[in-house]
Structures are given as structure tokens and as C-alpha cells.
Short mmCIF file of N, CA, C and O in Angstrom, two decimals:
data_model
loop_
_atom_site.label_atom_id
_atom_site.label_comp_id
_atom_site.label_asym_id
_atom_site.label_seq_id
_atom_site.Cartn_x
_atom_site.Cartn_y
_atom_site.Cartn_z
N MET Y 24 0.82 -1.20 0.00
CA MET Y 24 0.00 0.00 0.00
C MET Y 24 0.87 1.26 0.00
O MET Y 24 0.64 2.15 -0.79
N LEU Y 25 1.85 1.31 0.90
CA LEU Y 25 2.70 2.49 0.96
C LEU Y 25 3.49 2.66 -0.33
O LEU Y 25 3.61 3.76 -0.85
N ARG Y 26 4.00 1.57 -0.87
CA ARG Y 26 4.75 1.65 -2.13
C ARG Y 26 3.87 2.18 -3.26
O ARG Y 26 4.29 2.99 -4.07
N GLU Y 27 2.62 1.70 -3.32
CA GLU Y 27 1.69 2.18 -4.35
C GLU Y 27 1.43 3.67 -4.18
O GLU Y 27 1.37 4.41 -5.15
N LEU Y 28 1.29 4.11 -2.94
CA LEU Y 28 1.07 5.53 -2.67
C LEU Y 28 2.28 6.35 -3.10
O LEU Y 28 2.13 7.40 -3.71
N GLU Y 29 3.48 5.84 -2.80
CA GLU Y 29 4.69 6.55 -3.22
C GLU Y 29 4.75 6.71 -4.73
O GLU Y 29 5.12 7.76 -5.24
N LEU Y 30 4.41 5.67 -5.46
CA LEU Y 30 4.42 5.74 -6.92
C LEU Y 30 3.41 6.76 -7.43
O LEU Y 30 3.72 7.57 -8.31
N LEU Y 31 2.21 6.75 -6.86
CA LEU Y 31 1.19 7.69 -7.27
C LEU Y 31 1.63 9.13 -6.98
O LEU Y 31 1.53 10.00 -7.84
N VAL Y 32 2.16 9.36 -5.79
CA VAL Y 32 2.59 10.70 -5.40
C VAL Y 32 3.75 11.15 -6.28
O VAL Y 32 3.80 12.29 -6.72
N SER Y 33 4.71 10.26 -6.56
CA SER Y 33 5.88 10.67 -7.34
C SER Y 33 5.50 10.99 -8.79
O SER Y 33 6.15 11.80 -9.43
N ARG Y 34 4.44 10.39 -9.29
CA ARG Y 34 3.99 10.71 -10.65
C ARG Y 34 3.25 12.04 -10.70
O ARG Y 34 3.19 12.69 -11.74
N THR Y 35 2.65 12.42 -9.58
CA THR Y 35 1.79 13.60 -9.55
C THR Y 35 2.51 14.85 -9.05
O THR Y 35 2.32 15.93 -9.57
N TRP Y 36 3.34 14.71 -8.02
CA TRP Y 36 4.03 15.85 -7.42
C TRP Y 36 5.53 15.60 -7.40
O TRP Y 36 5.99 14.48 -7.54
N SER Y 37 6.29 16.67 -7.22
CA SER Y 37 7.73 16.51 -7.15
C SER Y 37 8.29 17.29 -5.97
O SER Y 37 7.62 18.11 -5.37
N GLY Y 38 9.54 17.01 -5.65
CA GLY Y 38 10.28 17.77 -4.65
C GLY Y 38 9.61 17.86 -3.30
O GLY Y 38 9.14 16.89 -2.75
N ALA Y 39 9.58 19.09 -2.76
CA ALA Y 39 9.07 19.34 -1.41
C ALA Y 39 7.61 18.93 -1.27
O ALA Y 39 7.21 18.42 -0.24
N GLN Y 40 6.81 19.15 -2.31
CA GLN Y 40 5.40 18.78 -2.24
C GLN Y 40 5.27 17.27 -2.02
O GLN Y 40 4.48 16.82 -1.22
N ARG Y 41 6.05 16.51 -2.75
CA ARG Y 41 6.00 15.06 -2.65
C ARG Y 41 6.40 14.60 -1.26
O ARG Y 41 5.74 13.77 -0.64
N ARG Y 42 7.48 15.16 -0.73
CA ARG Y 42 7.95 14.77 0.61
C ARG Y 42 6.90 15.11 1.66
O ARG Y 42 6.63 14.32 2.55
N LEU Y 43 6.28 16.26 1.55
CA LEU Y 43 5.27 16.67 2.52
C LEU Y 43 4.08 15.72 2.49
O LEU Y 43 3.58 15.31 3.53
N ILE Y 44 3.64 15.33 1.33
CA ILE Y 44 2.51 14.41 1.22
C ILE Y 44 2.87 13.06 1.82
O ILE Y 44 2.10 12.48 2.57
N LEU Y 45 4.06 12.55 1.53
CA LEU Y 45 4.47 11.25 2.08
C LEU Y 45 4.61 11.33 3.59
O LEU Y 45 4.22 10.41 4.29
N ILE Y 46 5.13 12.41 4.11
CA ILE Y 46 5.25 12.56 5.56
C ILE Y 46 3.86 12.56 6.19
O ILE Y 46 3.62 11.89 7.18
N LYS Y 47 2.95 13.30 5.62
CA LYS Y 47 1.61 13.37 6.20
C LYS Y 47 0.90 12.03 6.17
O LYS Y 47 0.08 11.75 7.02
N THR Y 48 1.19 11.18 5.23
CA THR Y 48 0.50 9.90 5.13
C THR Y 48 1.18 8.81 5.93
O THR Y 48 0.61 7.75 6.12
N THR Y 49 2.38 9.04 6.41
CA THR Y 49 3.10 7.98 7.10
C THR Y 49 3.42 8.31 8.55
O THR Y 49 4.11 7.54 9.19
N THR Y 50 2.95 9.41 9.08
CA THR Y 50 3.25 9.77 10.45
C THR Y 50 2.01 9.63 11.32
O THR Y 50 0.89 9.62 10.83
N SER Y 51 2.23 9.53 12.62
CA SER Y 51 1.13 9.38 13.56
C SER Y 51 0.40 10.70 13.77
O SER Y 51 0.92 11.77 13.47
N LYS Y 52 -0.77 10.61 14.32
CA LYS Y 52 -1.55 11.79 14.66
C LYS Y 52 -0.78 12.64 15.67
O LYS Y 52 -0.75 13.86 15.57
N LYS Y 53 -0.13 11.98 16.63
CA LYS Y 53 0.64 12.71 17.65
C LYS Y 53 1.76 13.52 16.99
O LYS Y 53 1.98 14.67 17.32
N HIS Y 54 2.44 12.91 16.03
CA HIS Y 54 3.52 13.62 15.33
C HIS Y 54 2.96 14.78 14.51
O HIS Y 54 3.52 15.88 14.52
N GLN Y 55 1.86 14.54 13.82
CA GLN Y 55 1.25 15.61 13.02
C GLN Y 55 0.85 16.79 13.91
O GLN Y 55 1.07 17.94 13.54
N ASP Y 56 0.31 16.49 15.08
CA ASP Y 56 -0.06 17.57 16.02
C ASP Y 56 1.17 18.31 16.50
O ASP Y 56 1.17 19.53 16.63
N PHE Y 57 2.24 17.57 16.77
CA PHE Y 57 3.48 18.17 17.27
C PHE Y 57 4.07 19.15 16.27
O PHE Y 57 4.48 20.25 16.62
N VAL Y 58 4.11 18.77 15.00
CA VAL Y 58 4.77 19.61 14.00
C VAL Y 58 3.90 20.77 13.51
O VAL Y 58 4.39 21.62 12.78
N THR Y 59 2.64 20.81 13.90
CA THR Y 59 1.80 21.93 13.48
C THR Y 59 2.05 23.17 14.33
O THR Y 59 1.65 24.26 13.93
N GLU Y 60 2.71 23.02 15.46
CA GLU Y 60 3.03 24.14 16.34
C GLU Y 60 4.54 24.31 16.42
O GLU Y 60 5.28 23.34 16.27
N PRO Y 61 5.02 25.52 16.68
CA PRO Y 61 6.47 25.69 16.88
C PRO Y 61 6.95 24.83 18.05
O PRO Y 61 6.22 24.62 19.02
N MET Y 62 8.16 24.32 17.94
CA MET Y 62 8.69 23.45 18.98
C MET Y 62 8.77 24.19 20.31
O MET Y 62 8.38 23.65 21.35
N GLY Y 63 9.25 25.43 20.25
CA GLY Y 63 9.30 26.29 21.42
C GLY Y 63 9.47 25.58 22.74
O GLY Y 63 10.46 24.93 22.98
N GLU Y 64 8.47 25.69 23.56
CA GLU Y 64 8.52 25.12 24.91
C GLU Y 64 7.64 23.87 25.06
O GLU Y 64 7.20 23.55 26.16
N GLN Y 65 7.39 23.16 23.95
CA GLN Y 65 6.56 21.97 24.05
C GLN Y 65 7.23 20.94 24.97
O GLN Y 65 8.43 20.70 24.88
N PRO Y 66 6.45 20.32 25.84
CA PRO Y 66 7.03 19.30 26.71
C PRO Y 66 7.50 18.09 25.90
O PRO Y 66 6.99 17.82 24.81
N VAL Y 67 8.46 17.40 26.44
CA VAL Y 67 9.05 16.25 25.75
C VAL Y 67 7.98 15.19 25.46
O VAL Y 67 8.06 14.48 24.46
N GLU Y 68 6.97 15.09 26.29
CA GLU Y 68 5.92 14.09 26.10
C GLU Y 68 5.04 14.36 24.88
O GLU Y 68 4.29 13.49 24.46
N ASN Y 69 5.14 15.54 24.30
CA ASN Y 69 4.38 15.85 23.08
C ASN Y 69 5.00 15.19 21.85
O ASN Y 69 4.36 15.12 20.81
N MET Y 70 6.24 14.73 21.97
CA MET Y 70 6.91 14.10 20.84
C MET Y 70 6.37 12.70 20.60
O MET Y 70 6.10 11.96 21.54
N ALA Y 71 6.21 12.33 19.33
CA ALA Y 71 5.75 10.99 18.98
C ALA Y 71 6.74 9.97 19.52
O ALA Y 71 7.94 10.17 19.49
N GLY Y 72 6.20 8.88 20.04
CA GLY Y 72 7.05 7.82 20.59
C GLY Y 72 7.41 8.02 22.04
O GLY Y 72 7.95 7.12 22.68
N ILE Y 73 7.12 9.20 22.58
CA ILE Y 73 7.45 9.50 23.97
C ILE Y 73 6.15 9.57 24.77
O ILE Y 73 5.34 10.47 24.56
N GLY Y 74 5.96 8.61 25.64
CA GLY Y 74 4.79 8.62 26.51
C GLY Y 74 5.15 9.16 27.88
O GLY Y 74 6.23 9.73 28.09
N GLU Y 75 4.25 8.94 28.81
CA GLU Y 75 4.43 9.49 30.16
C GLU Y 75 5.66 8.90 30.87
O GLU Y 75 6.44 9.64 31.46
N ILE Y 76 5.84 7.61 30.78
CA ILE Y 76 6.95 6.96 31.50
C ILE Y 76 8.30 7.39 30.94
O ILE Y 76 9.19 7.82 31.69
N ILE Y 77 8.47 7.29 29.63
CA ILE Y 77 9.73 7.70 29.01
C ILE Y 77 9.93 9.21 29.20
O ILE Y 77 11.05 9.67 29.45
N GLY Y 78 8.85 9.97 29.10
CA GLY Y 78 8.92 11.42 29.31
C GLY Y 78 9.47 11.77 30.69
O GLY Y 78 10.33 12.64 30.83
N LYS Y 79 8.99 11.07 31.71
CA LYS Y 79 9.47 11.32 33.08
C LYS Y 79 10.95 10.95 33.21
O LYS Y 79 11.72 11.66 33.86
N LYS Y 80 11.36 9.84 32.58
CA LYS Y 80 12.78 9.45 32.62
C LYS Y 80 13.65 10.50 31.95
O LYS Y 80 14.72 10.85 32.45
N LEU Y 81 13.19 11.00 30.80
CA LEU Y 81 13.94 12.04 30.11
C LEU Y 81 14.03 13.32 30.94
O LEU Y 81 15.09 13.94 31.03
N GLU Y 82 12.92 13.69 31.56
CA GLU Y 82 12.90 14.89 32.40
C GLU Y 82 13.90 14.77 33.54
O GLU Y 82 14.61 15.74 33.86
N LYS Y 83 13.98 13.60 34.16
CA LYS Y 83 14.92 13.38 35.27
C LYS Y 83 16.37 13.54 34.82
O LYS Y 83 17.24 13.90 35.60
N LYS Y 84 16.63 13.26 33.53
CA LYS Y 84 17.98 13.38 32.97
C LYS Y 84 18.22 14.77 32.38
O LYS Y 84 19.26 15.01 31.77
N GLY Y 85 17.25 15.69 32.52
CA GLY Y 85 17.44 17.06 32.05
C GLY Y 85 16.84 17.36 30.70
O GLY Y 85 16.95 18.47 30.20
N PHE Y 86 16.17 16.39 30.09
CA PHE Y 86 15.55 16.58 28.78
C PHE Y 86 14.06 16.87 28.98
O PHE Y 86 13.20 16.06 28.67
N ASP Y 87 13.75 18.05 29.51
CA ASP Y 87 12.38 18.37 29.87
C ASP Y 87 11.56 18.95 28.73
O ASP Y 87 10.33 18.93 28.77
N LYS Y 88 12.20 19.45 27.71
CA LYS Y 88 11.51 20.06 26.57
C LYS Y 88 11.92 19.37 25.28
O LYS Y 88 13.03 18.85 25.15
N ALA Y 89 11.02 19.39 24.30
CA ALA Y 89 11.30 18.78 23.00
C ALA Y 89 12.52 19.43 22.35
O ALA Y 89 13.34 18.75 21.72
N CYS Y 90 12.67 20.75 22.54
CA CYS Y 90 13.81 21.43 21.92
C CYS Y 90 15.15 20.96 22.50
O CYS Y 90 16.16 20.96 21.80
N VAL Y 91 15.14 20.51 23.75
CA VAL Y 91 16.38 20.00 24.37
C VAL Y 91 16.75 18.65 23.74
O VAL Y 91 17.91 18.38 23.44
N VAL Y 92 15.73 17.81 23.50
CA VAL Y 92 15.97 16.52 22.84
C VAL Y 92 16.48 16.76 21.42
O VAL Y 92 17.46 16.14 20.99
N PHE Y 93 15.83 17.66 20.70
CA PHE Y 93 16.27 17.98 19.34
C PHE Y 93 17.68 18.56 19.34
O PHE Y 93 18.50 18.25 18.48
N GLY Y 94 17.98 19.39 20.34
CA GLY Y 94 19.33 19.95 20.47
C GLY Y 94 20.38 18.87 20.62
O GLY Y 94 21.46 18.96 20.06
N GLN Y 95 20.05 17.82 21.37
CA GLN Y 95 20.98 16.70 21.54
C GLN Y 95 21.23 16.02 20.20
O GLN Y 95 22.35 15.64 19.88
N PHE Y 96 20.19 15.89 19.39
CA PHE Y 96 20.33 15.31 18.05
C PHE Y 96 21.30 16.15 17.21
O PHE Y 96 22.16 15.61 16.52
N LEU Y 97 21.18 17.46 17.32
CA LEU Y 97 22.07 18.35 16.57
C LEU Y 97 23.51 18.28 17.09
O LEU Y 97 24.46 18.29 16.31
N VAL Y 98 23.66 18.18 18.41
CA VAL Y 98 25.00 18.06 19.01
C VAL Y 98 25.69 16.80 18.49
O VAL Y 98 26.90 16.79 18.27
N LEU Y 99 24.90 15.76 18.26
CA LEU Y 99 25.45 14.50 17.75
C LEU Y 99 25.55 14.51 16.23
O LEU Y 99 25.68 13.46 15.61
N LYS Y 100 25.52 15.69 15.65
CA LYS Y 100 25.68 15.90 14.21
C LYS Y 100 24.68 15.12 13.36
O LYS Y 100 25.00 14.58 12.32
N LYS Y 101 23.45 15.03 13.86
CA LYS Y 101 22.33 14.38 13.17
C LYS Y 101 22.60 12.90 12.88
O LYS Y 101 22.02 12.34 11.95
N ASP Y 102 23.45 12.29 13.66
CA ASP Y 102 23.75 10.86 13.52
C ASP Y 102 22.62 10.08 14.21
O ASP Y 102 22.59 9.98 15.43
N GLU Y 103 21.70 9.52 13.42
CA GLU Y 103 20.52 8.86 13.97
C GLU Y 103 20.87 7.66 14.84
O GLU Y 103 20.25 7.46 15.89
N ASP Y 104 21.84 6.87 14.43
CA ASP Y 104 22.23 5.70 15.22
C ASP Y 104 22.80 6.10 16.57
O ASP Y 104 22.44 5.54 17.60
N LEU Y 105 23.67 7.09 16.58
CA LEU Y 105 24.25 7.57 17.82
C LEU Y 105 23.19 8.20 18.72
O LEU Y 105 23.17 7.98 19.93
N PHE Y 106 22.27 8.93 18.12
CA PHE Y 106 21.19 9.56 18.87
C PHE Y 106 20.31 8.49 19.52
O PHE Y 106 19.96 8.57 20.69
N TRP Y 107 19.95 7.46 18.76
CA TRP Y 107 19.13 6.38 19.29
C TRP Y 107 19.85 5.70 20.45
O TRP Y 107 19.25 5.43 21.50
N LYS Y 108 21.13 5.42 20.30
CA LYS Y 108 21.90 4.79 21.37
C LYS Y 108 21.93 5.67 22.62
O LYS Y 108 21.81 5.18 23.74
N ARG Y 109 22.06 6.97 22.41
CA ARG Y 109 22.06 7.90 23.55
C ARG Y 109 20.72 7.87 24.27
O ARG Y 109 20.65 7.83 25.50
N LEU Y 110 19.62 7.87 23.51
CA LEU Y 110 18.29 7.80 24.13
C LEU Y 110 18.09 6.47 24.85
O LEU Y 110 17.51 6.42 25.94
N LYS Y 111 18.56 5.40 24.24
CA LYS Y 111 18.43 4.08 24.85
C LYS Y 111 19.19 4.05 26.18
O LYS Y 111 18.67 3.57 27.19
N ASP Y 112 20.41 4.57 26.20
CA ASP Y 112 21.20 4.61 27.42
C ASP Y 112 20.60 5.54 28.47
O ASP Y 112 20.67 5.27 29.66
N THR Y 113 20.02 6.64 28.01
CA THR Y 113 19.48 7.65 28.92
C THR Y 113 18.19 7.21 29.59
O THR Y 113 18.01 7.38 30.78
N CYS Y 114 17.28 6.63 28.80
CA CYS Y 114 15.95 6.36 29.37
C CYS Y 114 15.35 5.02 28.97
O CYS Y 114 14.18 4.77 29.25
N GLY Y 115 16.10 4.18 28.29
CA GLY Y 115 15.59 2.87 27.93
C GLY Y 115 14.61 2.87 26.78
O GLY Y 115 13.82 1.93 26.63
N ILE Y 116 14.67 3.87 25.93
CA ILE Y 116 13.77 3.96 24.79
C ILE Y 116 14.07 2.80 23.81
O ILE Y 116 15.21 2.38 23.67
N ASN Y 117 13.01 2.26 23.19
CA ASN Y 117 13.23 1.17 22.24
C ASN Y 117 13.31 1.71 20.81
O ASN Y 117 13.09 2.89 20.57
N ALA Y 118 13.59 0.83 19.87
CA ALA Y 118 13.79 1.25 18.47
C ALA Y 118 12.54 1.89 17.88
O ALA Y 118 12.63 2.89 17.17
N LYS Y 119 11.35 1.35 18.16
CA LYS Y 119 10.13 1.92 17.61
C LYS Y 119 9.89 3.32 18.15
O LYS Y 119 9.56 4.24 17.40
N GLN Y 120 10.08 3.50 19.45
CA GLN Y 120 9.89 4.82 20.05
C GLN Y 120 10.88 5.82 19.45
O GLN Y 120 10.54 6.95 19.17
N SER Y 121 12.10 5.37 19.26
CA SER Y 121 13.13 6.24 18.68
C SER Y 121 12.76 6.63 17.26
O SER Y 121 12.89 7.79 16.88
N TRP Y 122 12.30 5.69 16.47
CA TRP Y 122 11.92 5.98 15.09
C TRP Y 122 10.76 6.96 15.04
O TRP Y 122 10.73 7.88 14.24
N ASP Y 123 9.76 6.75 15.93
CA ASP Y 123 8.61 7.66 15.98
C ASP Y 123 9.06 9.08 16.28
O ASP Y 123 8.59 10.03 15.71
#
């Protein structure tokens, strides 16, 4: 289904429009809600894949806001594997939560 959608979208739209459509069709409602507002001071629990338990663990380690978590990703030079390992070590996040 997703592959068929990608083919349809790639035939109809290009570039940024295509990426935006694919993102909107493959992300969770929580993620869509998160990205509709500026990151600003959103709590870490507003991020997709982060629930109450993981959110509390992150807060205890100093990651109380979504922008702080994103900042850590930037500090790690956008290395997704290293970022995931850091989150796993910090709060026990699993691969699905990290991907979300």
C-alpha cells in the first residue's frame, strides 16, 4: 500500500510537495499535532514515541523540553544511530519509540 502511494505521489508531485505528502500519510496523529506548532517550549511528552513513563525518565535526565531533545540530536551531528543509542542509554527507549 505504501509503495503504491509513493508511486502515485511521485507521478503527480515533485520535490518538497511530494515529501510533505508522504510525511503526512506515514506519520502518527501525535507527530502531526506536534509539527503543526512551533517546537518552542513543548514538553518532551508531546513528541511521537514518547509517553508518560519515558517522558518522566527524560525529564529526570534534564531533557524536559522537546527542543532539548532535538538539540541533543544536533549536538550529535544528526547521527541517527548515535542519537538512538544515547536515548536508549538515557531512558531505555526502544527502536520503535526512537523511530517515531
